[in-house]
Amino acid sequence: MLDRTFSVAPMLDWTDRHYRVFARQLSRHALLYTEMVTTGAIIHGKGDYLAFSEAEHPVALQLGGSNPADLAHCAKLAEERGYDEVNINVGCPSDRVQNGRFGACLMAEPTLVADCVKAMKDAVSIPVTVKSRIGIDDMDSYPFLVDFVSTISEAGCDTFIVHARKAWLSGLSPKENREIPPLDYPRVYQLKKDFPNLHIGINGGIKTLDEMQGHLAHVDSVMVGREAYQNPYLLAEVDAALYGVDSAMVSRRAVVEAMFPYIEAELAAGARLNHISRHMLGLFNGQTGGRRWRRYLSENAHKTGAGLEVMEAALALTERSPE
């Protein structure tokens, strides 16, 4: 059974397959999510939007869409490719997402979301989950959230990850929607009390292990977004603190060196170093040499032909005495 005690949130342009392989060097147990991928991209796009490596497991695909048949088709493809879970995005507030009739605007259409979930569940045997906000615009009362969850759970969804902020569909940018609407953790806690048989996860503004453990006293799981990306070494503490795994924390240097075979293979396949190294810039945050690490990679990894020698030189800079 999938243990989603801790997960890294799906984040556009951030949680791509390179980041996920990197994150897996830090935590063996965290559930990792893809960026949101639209059903249209999967069905009609020219690229392979479902690519991932076996090293990423456990990994979940997040889908954006509102057509039940399309979502079911993409969920089936995800299962065939080996994903451990498929999640439908009912939380992203961007204009582009709204114009496609998916994301947070779907909270206003719980019956449609229920139809989508049912179609997906009928198509696959892997878990089908929903990620939402606590509300949108003026539809942000607790009874509204209860009705939303009730309607979708009746369609067979037993796992909800709730970003503990409402979303304003107009007037705020996606970035502002992650910061301006106030967090309301108690509302998510209450949801768990009222739906004890459902898995209720919490997301939004969570930064420390102490905060995670505090939330886990009230809900079933925690999902961390920006902090897991900008301060990735946080993930190295997750297995021991949240999963009870008795193992020594991997060093930052060991994490970088563990990435070398993957980087070599990706470069040989035509990838550019900076497409991978950009996800690793925060690894030495707060450490001696951390600024030198970031600067060296930022200035050199994008250059034509950049390879492992750039990573090794950046590593060496982290071990020099303070300037």
CSV table of C-alpha atoms in Angstrom, one decimal:
chain,number,residue,atom,x,y,z
A,1,MET,CA,0.0,0.0,0.0
A,2,LEU,CA,1.2,3.5,-0.9
A,3,ASP,CA,2.5,5.4,2.1
A,4,ARG,CA,1.9,9.1,1.5
A,5,THR,CA,2.9,10.3,5.0
A,6,PHE,CA,5.1,12.9,3.3
A,7,SER,CA,5.1,14.0,-0.3
A,8,VAL,CA,6.6,16.7,-2.5
A,9,ALA,CA,4.0,18.8,-4.2
A,10,PRO,CA,3.5,19.0,-7.9
A,11,MET,CA,5.0,22.3,-9.1
A,12,LEU,CA,5.0,23.5,-12.7
A,13,ASP,CA,8.5,23.9,-14.1
A,14,TRP,CA,10.1,22.5,-10.9
A,15,THR,CA,9.2,18.9,-10.2
A,16,ASP,CA,10.3,17.5,-13.5
A,17,ARG,CA,11.9,14.1,-13.9
A,18,HIS,CA,15.4,15.5,-13.2
A,19,TYR,CA,14.3,17.0,-9.9
A,20,ARG,CA,12.5,13.8,-8.9
A,21,VAL,CA,15.7,11.7,-9.4
A,22,PHE,CA,17.6,14.2,-7.4
A,23,ALA,CA,15.0,14.2,-4.6
A,24,ARG,CA,15.1,10.4,-4.5
A,25,GLN,CA,18.8,10.6,-3.5
A,26,LEU,CA,17.7,12.4,-0.4
A,27,SER,CA,14.6,10.4,0.6
A,28,ARG,CA,13.8,6.8,-0.2
A,29,HIS,CA,10.2,7.1,1.1
A,30,ALA,CA,8.8,10.5,0.1
A,31,LEU,CA,6.0,10.3,-2.5
A,32,LEU,CA,7.0,12.4,-5.4
A,33,TYR,CA,4.6,14.1,-7.8
A,34,THR,CA,5.1,15.1,-11.4
A,35,GLU,CA,4.4,18.6,-12.6
A,36,MET,CA,0.7,18.9,-13.6
A,37,VAL,CA,0.4,17.5,-17.1
A,38,THR,CA,-2.8,18.3,-19.1
A,39,THR,CA,-4.8,15.5,-20.8
A,40,GLY,CA,-4.4,17.5,-24.1
A,41,ALA,CA,-0.6,17.4,-23.9
A,42,ILE,CA,-0.6,13.6,-23.3
A,43,ILE,CA,-3.2,12.8,-26.0
A,44,HIS,CA,-2.3,15.3,-28.7
A,45,GLY,CA,1.3,16.5,-27.8
A,46,LYS,CA,4.3,15.4,-29.7
A,47,GLY,CA,6.6,14.7,-26.7
A,48,ASP,CA,6.5,12.0,-24.2
A,49,TYR,CA,4.9,13.7,-21.2
A,50,LEU,CA,4.8,10.5,-19.1
A,51,ALA,CA,8.5,9.7,-19.1
A,52,PHE,CA,10.1,8.9,-15.7
A,53,SER,CA,12.8,6.6,-14.4
A,54,GLU,CA,12.4,3.6,-12.2
A,55,ALA,CA,14.5,5.4,-9.6
A,56,GLU,CA,11.7,7.8,-8.9
A,57,HIS,CA,9.3,5.3,-7.3
A,58,PRO,CA,7.0,5.9,-5.5
A,59,VAL,CA,5.8,8.6,-8.0
A,60,ALA,CA,2.4,10.0,-8.8
A,61,LEU,CA,1.2,11.6,-12.0
A,62,GLN,CA,-0.9,14.8,-11.6
A,63,LEU,CA,-3.3,15.4,-14.4
A,64,GLY,CA,-5.1,18.6,-15.4
A,65,GLY,CA,-8.4,18.2,-17.3
A,66,SER,CA,-12.1,18.1,-16.9
A,67,ASN,CA,-13.2,15.6,-19.6
A,68,PRO,CA,-14.0,12.2,-17.9
A,69,ALA,CA,-13.1,10.1,-20.9
A,70,ASP,CA,-9.8,11.9,-21.5
A,71,LEU,CA,-8.8,11.7,-17.9
A,72,ALA,CA,-9.7,8.0,-17.8
A,73,HIS,CA,-7.6,7.4,-20.9
A,74,CYS,CA,-4.6,9.3,-19.5
A,75,ALA,CA,-5.0,7.5,-16.1
A,76,LYS,CA,-4.9,4.2,-18.0
A,77,LEU,CA,-1.7,5.2,-19.8
A,78,ALA,CA,-0.2,6.3,-16.5
A,79,GLU,CA,-1.0,2.9,-15.0
A,80,GLU,CA,0.5,1.1,-18.0
A,81,ARG,CA,3.7,3.2,-17.6
A,82,GLY,CA,4.0,2.2,-14.0
A,83,TYR,CA,3.0,5.2,-12.0
A,84,ASP,CA,2.0,4.5,-8.4
A,85,GLU,CA,-0.9,7.0,-8.3
A,86,VAL,CA,-2.8,9.4,-10.5
A,87,ASN,CA,-4.0,12.7,-9.1
A,88,ILE,CA,-6.4,15.3,-10.5
A,89,ASN,CA,-5.6,18.9,-10.1
A,90,VAL,CA,-8.5,20.9,-8.6
A,91,GLY,CA,-6.3,23.5,-7.0
A,92,CYS,CA,-4.3,25.5,-9.5
A,93,PRO,CA,-5.7,29.0,-10.0
A,94,SER,CA,-3.8,30.3,-13.0
A,95,ASP,CA,-5.7,31.9,-15.9
A,96,ARG,CA,-4.3,29.4,-18.4
A,97,VAL,CA,-5.7,26.6,-16.3
A,98,GLN,CA,-9.1,28.2,-15.9
A,99,ASN,CA,-9.3,28.7,-19.7
A,100,GLY,CA,-8.8,25.0,-20.1
A,101,ARG,CA,-11.6,24.4,-17.5
A,102,PHE,CA,-9.4,22.6,-15.0
A,103,GLY,CA,-7.6,23.4,-11.8
A,104,ALA,CA,-9.3,25.3,-8.9
A,105,CYS,CA,-12.2,26.5,-11.0
A,106,LEU,CA,-13.5,22.9,-10.9
A,107,MET,CA,-14.2,23.3,-7.2
A,108,ALA,CA,-17.4,25.1,-8.4
A,109,GLU,CA,-18.4,21.9,-10.3
A,110,PRO,CA,-18.1,19.0,-7.8
A,111,THR,CA,-20.5,16.8,-9.8
A,112,LEU,CA,-18.2,17.1,-12.8
A,113,VAL,CA,-15.1,16.3,-10.6
A,114,ALA,CA,-17.0,13.2,-9.3
A,115,ASP,CA,-17.7,12.1,-12.8
A,116,CYS,CA,-14.0,12.5,-13.7
A,117,VAL,CA,-13.0,10.5,-10.6
A,118,LYS,CA,-15.4,7.7,-11.3
A,119,ALA,CA,-14.3,7.4,-14.9
A,120,MET,CA,-10.6,7.3,-13.8
A,121,LYS,CA,-11.3,4.7,-11.0
A,122,ASP,CA,-13.2,2.5,-13.5
A,123,ALA,CA,-10.2,2.6,-15.8
A,124,VAL,CA,-7.4,1.8,-13.4
A,125,SER,CA,-6.5,-0.1,-10.3
A,126,ILE,CA,-3.9,2.4,-8.9
A,127,PRO,CA,-5.1,5.0,-6.5
A,128,VAL,CA,-7.0,8.0,-7.9
A,129,THR,CA,-6.7,11.1,-5.6
A,130,VAL,CA,-7.7,14.8,-5.6
A,131,LYS,CA,-5.7,17.9,-4.8
A,132,SER,CA,-7.8,20.9,-4.0
A,133,ARG,CA,-8.0,24.2,-2.1
A,134,ILE,CA,-10.3,24.9,0.8
A,135,GLY,CA,-12.5,27.0,-1.5
A,136,ILE,CA,-12.6,29.5,-4.3
A,137,ASP,CA,-13.6,33.2,-4.5
A,138,ASP,CA,-16.8,33.6,-2.3
A,139,MET,CA,-17.4,29.9,-2.3
A,140,ASP,CA,-15.2,29.4,0.8
A,141,SER,CA,-17.5,28.3,3.6
A,142,TYR,CA,-16.8,25.1,5.5
A,143,PRO,CA,-20.1,23.7,4.4
A,144,PHE,CA,-19.0,24.3,0.8
A,145,LEU,CA,-15.8,22.3,1.4
A,146,VAL,CA,-17.8,19.5,3.1
A,147,ASP,CA,-20.2,19.3,0.2
A,148,PHE,CA,-17.3,19.2,-2.3
A,149,VAL,CA,-15.6,16.3,-0.5
A,150,SER,CA,-18.8,14.4,0.1
A,151,THR,CA,-19.8,14.5,-3.6
A,152,ILE,CA,-16.4,13.3,-4.8
A,153,SER,CA,-15.9,10.7,-2.1
A,154,GLU,CA,-19.3,9.2,-3.1
A,155,ALA,CA,-17.7,8.6,-6.5
A,156,GLY,CA,-15.0,6.5,-5.0
A,157,CYS,CA,-12.2,8.9,-4.1
A,158,ASP,CA,-10.8,8.2,-0.6
A,159,THR,CA,-7.8,10.5,-0.7
A,160,PHE,CA,-7.8,14.3,-0.7
A,161,ILE,CA,-4.8,16.6,-0.4
A,162,VAL,CA,-6.0,20.0,0.6
A,163,HIS,CA,-4.0,23.2,0.2
A,164,ALA,CA,-5.2,25.1,3.3
A,165,ARG,CA,-5.9,28.4,1.4
A,166,LYS,CA,-8.7,29.4,-0.8
A,167,ALA,CA,-7.9,30.6,-4.3
A,168,TRP,CA,-9.0,33.8,-5.9
A,169,LEU,CA,-9.7,33.0,-9.5
A,170,SER,CA,-9.3,36.6,-10.6
A,171,GLY,CA,-7.3,39.5,-9.2
A,172,LEU,CA,-4.4,37.4,-7.9
A,173,SER,CA,-1.5,35.8,-9.8
A,174,PRO,CA,-0.7,32.1,-9.1
A,175,LYS,CA,2.3,33.3,-7.0
A,176,GLU,CA,0.0,35.6,-5.0
A,177,ASN,CA,-2.5,32.8,-4.6
A,178,ARG,CA,0.2,30.8,-2.8
A,179,GLU,CA,0.9,33.7,-0.3
A,180,ILE,CA,-2.0,36.2,0.1
A,181,PRO,CA,-5.1,34.1,1.0
A,182,PRO,CA,-4.6,33.2,4.7
A,183,LEU,CA,-3.8,29.7,5.7
A,184,ASP,CA,-6.5,27.9,7.6
A,185,TYR,CA,-5.1,24.7,8.9
A,186,PRO,CA,-7.9,24.1,11.5
A,187,ARG,CA,-10.4,23.8,8.6
A,188,VAL,CA,-8.4,20.9,7.1
A,189,TYR,CA,-8.1,19.3,10.6
A,190,GLN,CA,-11.9,19.6,11.0
A,191,LEU,CA,-12.4,17.9,7.6
A,192,LYS,CA,-10.4,14.9,8.9
A,193,LYS,CA,-12.7,14.8,12.0
A,194,ASP,CA,-15.8,14.9,9.9
A,195,PHE,CA,-14.5,12.3,7.4
A,196,PRO,CA,-12.5,9.9,9.6
A,197,ASN,CA,-12.6,7.2,6.9
A,198,LEU,CA,-11.0,9.3,4.3
A,199,HIS,CA,-7.3,10.0,3.9
A,200,ILE,CA,-6.9,13.8,4.4
A,201,GLY,CA,-3.5,15.3,3.6
A,202,ILE,CA,-2.5,18.9,4.2
A,203,ASN,CA,-0.5,21.3,2.1
A,204,GLY,CA,0.5,25.0,2.2
A,205,GLY,CA,3.2,27.0,3.9
A,206,ILE,CA,4.8,24.0,5.7
A,207,LYS,CA,8.5,24.4,6.2
A,208,THR,CA,9.9,22.4,9.0
A,209,LEU,CA,9.9,18.9,10.4
A,210,ASP,CA,8.4,20.2,13.6
A,211,GLU,CA,5.5,21.7,11.7
A,212,MET,CA,5.0,18.5,9.7
A,213,GLN,CA,4.9,16.4,12.9
A,214,GLY,CA,2.4,18.9,14.4
A,215,HIS,CA,0.1,18.5,11.4
A,216,LEU,CA,0.4,14.7,11.4
A,217,ALA,CA,-1.3,14.8,14.9
A,218,HIS,CA,-4.4,16.0,13.1
A,219,VAL,CA,-4.3,14.7,9.5
A,220,ASP,CA,-3.0,11.7,7.6
A,221,SER,CA,-0.2,13.2,5.5
A,222,VAL,CA,1.7,16.4,4.7
A,223,MET,CA,2.7,17.7,1.3
A,224,VAL,CA,5.5,20.2,1.1
A,225,GLY,CA,6.2,22.4,-2.0
A,226,ARG,CA,8.5,25.3,-2.2
A,227,GLU,CA,10.5,24.5,0.9
A,228,ALA,CA,11.3,21.0,-0.5
A,229,TYR,CA,12.5,22.6,-3.7
A,230,GLN,CA,14.4,25.6,-2.4
A,231,ASN,CA,15.9,23.8,0.7
A,232,PRO,CA,16.1,20.2,-0.7
A,233,TYR,CA,18.3,18.9,2.1
A,234,LEU,CA,15.2,18.9,4.2
A,235,LEU,CA,14.3,15.7,2.4
A,236,ALA,CA,17.3,14.0,3.9
A,237,GLU,CA,15.7,14.2,7.4
A,238,VAL,CA,12.2,12.9,6.3
A,239,ASP,CA,12.9,9.2,6.3
A,240,ALA,CA,14.1,9.1,9.9
A,241,ALA,CA,11.7,11.7,11.3
A,242,LEU,CA,8.5,10.7,9.6
A,243,TYR,CA,8.9,7.1,8.5
A,244,GLY,CA,11.0,5.9,11.5
A,245,VAL,CA,13.8,4.6,9.3
A,246,ASP,CA,16.9,4.1,11.3
A,247,SER,CA,19.7,5.1,8.9
A,248,ALA,CA,22.4,7.7,8.7
A,249,MET,CA,21.6,10.8,6.8
A,250,VAL,CA,23.2,11.0,3.4
A,251,SER,CA,25.8,13.8,3.1
A,252,ARG,CA,25.4,16.5,0.5
A,253,ARG,CA,28.5,15.4,-1.3
A,254,ALA,CA,27.2,11.9,-1.5
A,255,VAL,CA,23.9,13.1,-2.9
A,256,VAL,CA,25.8,15.0,-5.7
A,257,GLU,CA,28.0,12.1,-6.5
A,258,ALA,CA,25.0,9.7,-6.5
A,259,MET,CA,23.6,11.9,-9.3
A,260,PHE,CA,26.7,11.5,-11.5
A,261,PRO,CA,25.7,8.3,-13.4
A,262,TYR,CA,22.2,9.8,-14.1
A,263,ILE,CA,23.8,13.1,-15.3
A,264,GLU,CA,26.2,11.2,-17.6
A,265,ALA,CA,23.4,9.1,-19.1
A,266,GLU,CA,21.2,12.2,-19.6
A,267,LEU,CA,24.1,14.2,-21.2
A,268,ALA,CA,24.8,11.3,-23.5
A,269,ALA,CA,21.1,11.4,-24.5
A,270,GLY,CA,21.3,15.1,-25.4
A,271,ALA,CA,20.3,16.8,-22.2
A,272,ARG,CA,22.1,20.0,-21.1
A,273,LEU,CA,23.7,20.0,-17.7
A,274,ASN,CA,21.9,23.1,-16.4
A,275,HIS,CA,18.5,21.4,-17.0
A,276,ILE,CA,19.5,19.0,-14.2
A,277,SER,CA,21.8,21.2,-12.0
A,278,ARG,CA,19.3,24.0,-11.7
A,279,HIS,CA,17.3,21.7,-9.3
A,280,MET,CA,20.4,21.2,-7.1
A,281,LEU,CA,21.3,24.9,-6.5
A,282,GLY,CA,19.8,24.9,-3.0
A,283,LEU,CA,21.5,21.8,-1.8
A,284,PHE,CA,24.2,23.7,0.2
A,285,ASN,CA,21.9,26.5,1.5
A,286,GLY,CA,23.2,27.7,4.8
A,287,GLN,CA,26.5,25.8,4.5
A,288,THR,CA,30.0,27.1,4.0
A,289,GLY,CA,30.6,27.4,0.3
A,290,GLY,CA,26.9,27.3,-0.5
A,291,ARG,CA,27.0,30.6,-2.3
A,292,ARG,CA,30.1,29.5,-4.3
A,293,TRP,CA,28.3,26.3,-5.3
A,294,ARG,CA,25.2,28.2,-6.6
A,295,ARG,CA,27.3,30.8,-8.4
A,296,TYR,CA,29.6,28.4,-10.1
A,297,LEU,CA,26.8,26.2,-11.4
A,298,SER,CA,24.7,29.2,-12.4
A,299,GLU,CA,27.7,30.6,-14.4
A,300,ASN,CA,29.0,27.4,-16.0
A,301,ALA,CA,26.4,24.6,-16.2
A,302,HIS,CA,24.6,26.3,-19.1
A,303,LYS,CA,27.7,26.4,-21.3
A,304,THR,CA,27.8,24.2,-24.4
A,305,GLY,CA,29.6,20.9,-23.5
A,306,ALA,CA,29.3,21.4,-19.8
A,307,GLY,CA,29.7,18.0,-18.0
A,308,LEU,CA,30.6,16.3,-14.8
A,309,GLU,CA,33.8,18.4,-14.5
A,310,VAL,CA,31.5,21.4,-13.7
A,311,MET,CA,29.8,19.5,-10.9
A,312,GLU,CA,33.1,18.4,-9.5
A,313,ALA,CA,34.5,21.9,-9.6
A,314,ALA,CA,31.4,23.3,-7.9
A,315,LEU,CA,31.7,20.5,-5.2
A,316,ALA,CA,35.4,21.4,-4.6
A,317,LEU,CA,34.3,25.0,-3.9
A,318,THR,CA,32.0,23.9,-1.1
A,319,GLU,CA,35.1,22.5,0.7
A,320,ARG,CA,37.3,25.5,0.6
A,321,SER,CA,37.7,27.5,3.8
A,322,PRO,CA,35.4,30.5,4.2
A,323,GLU,CA,36.5,33.6,2.3
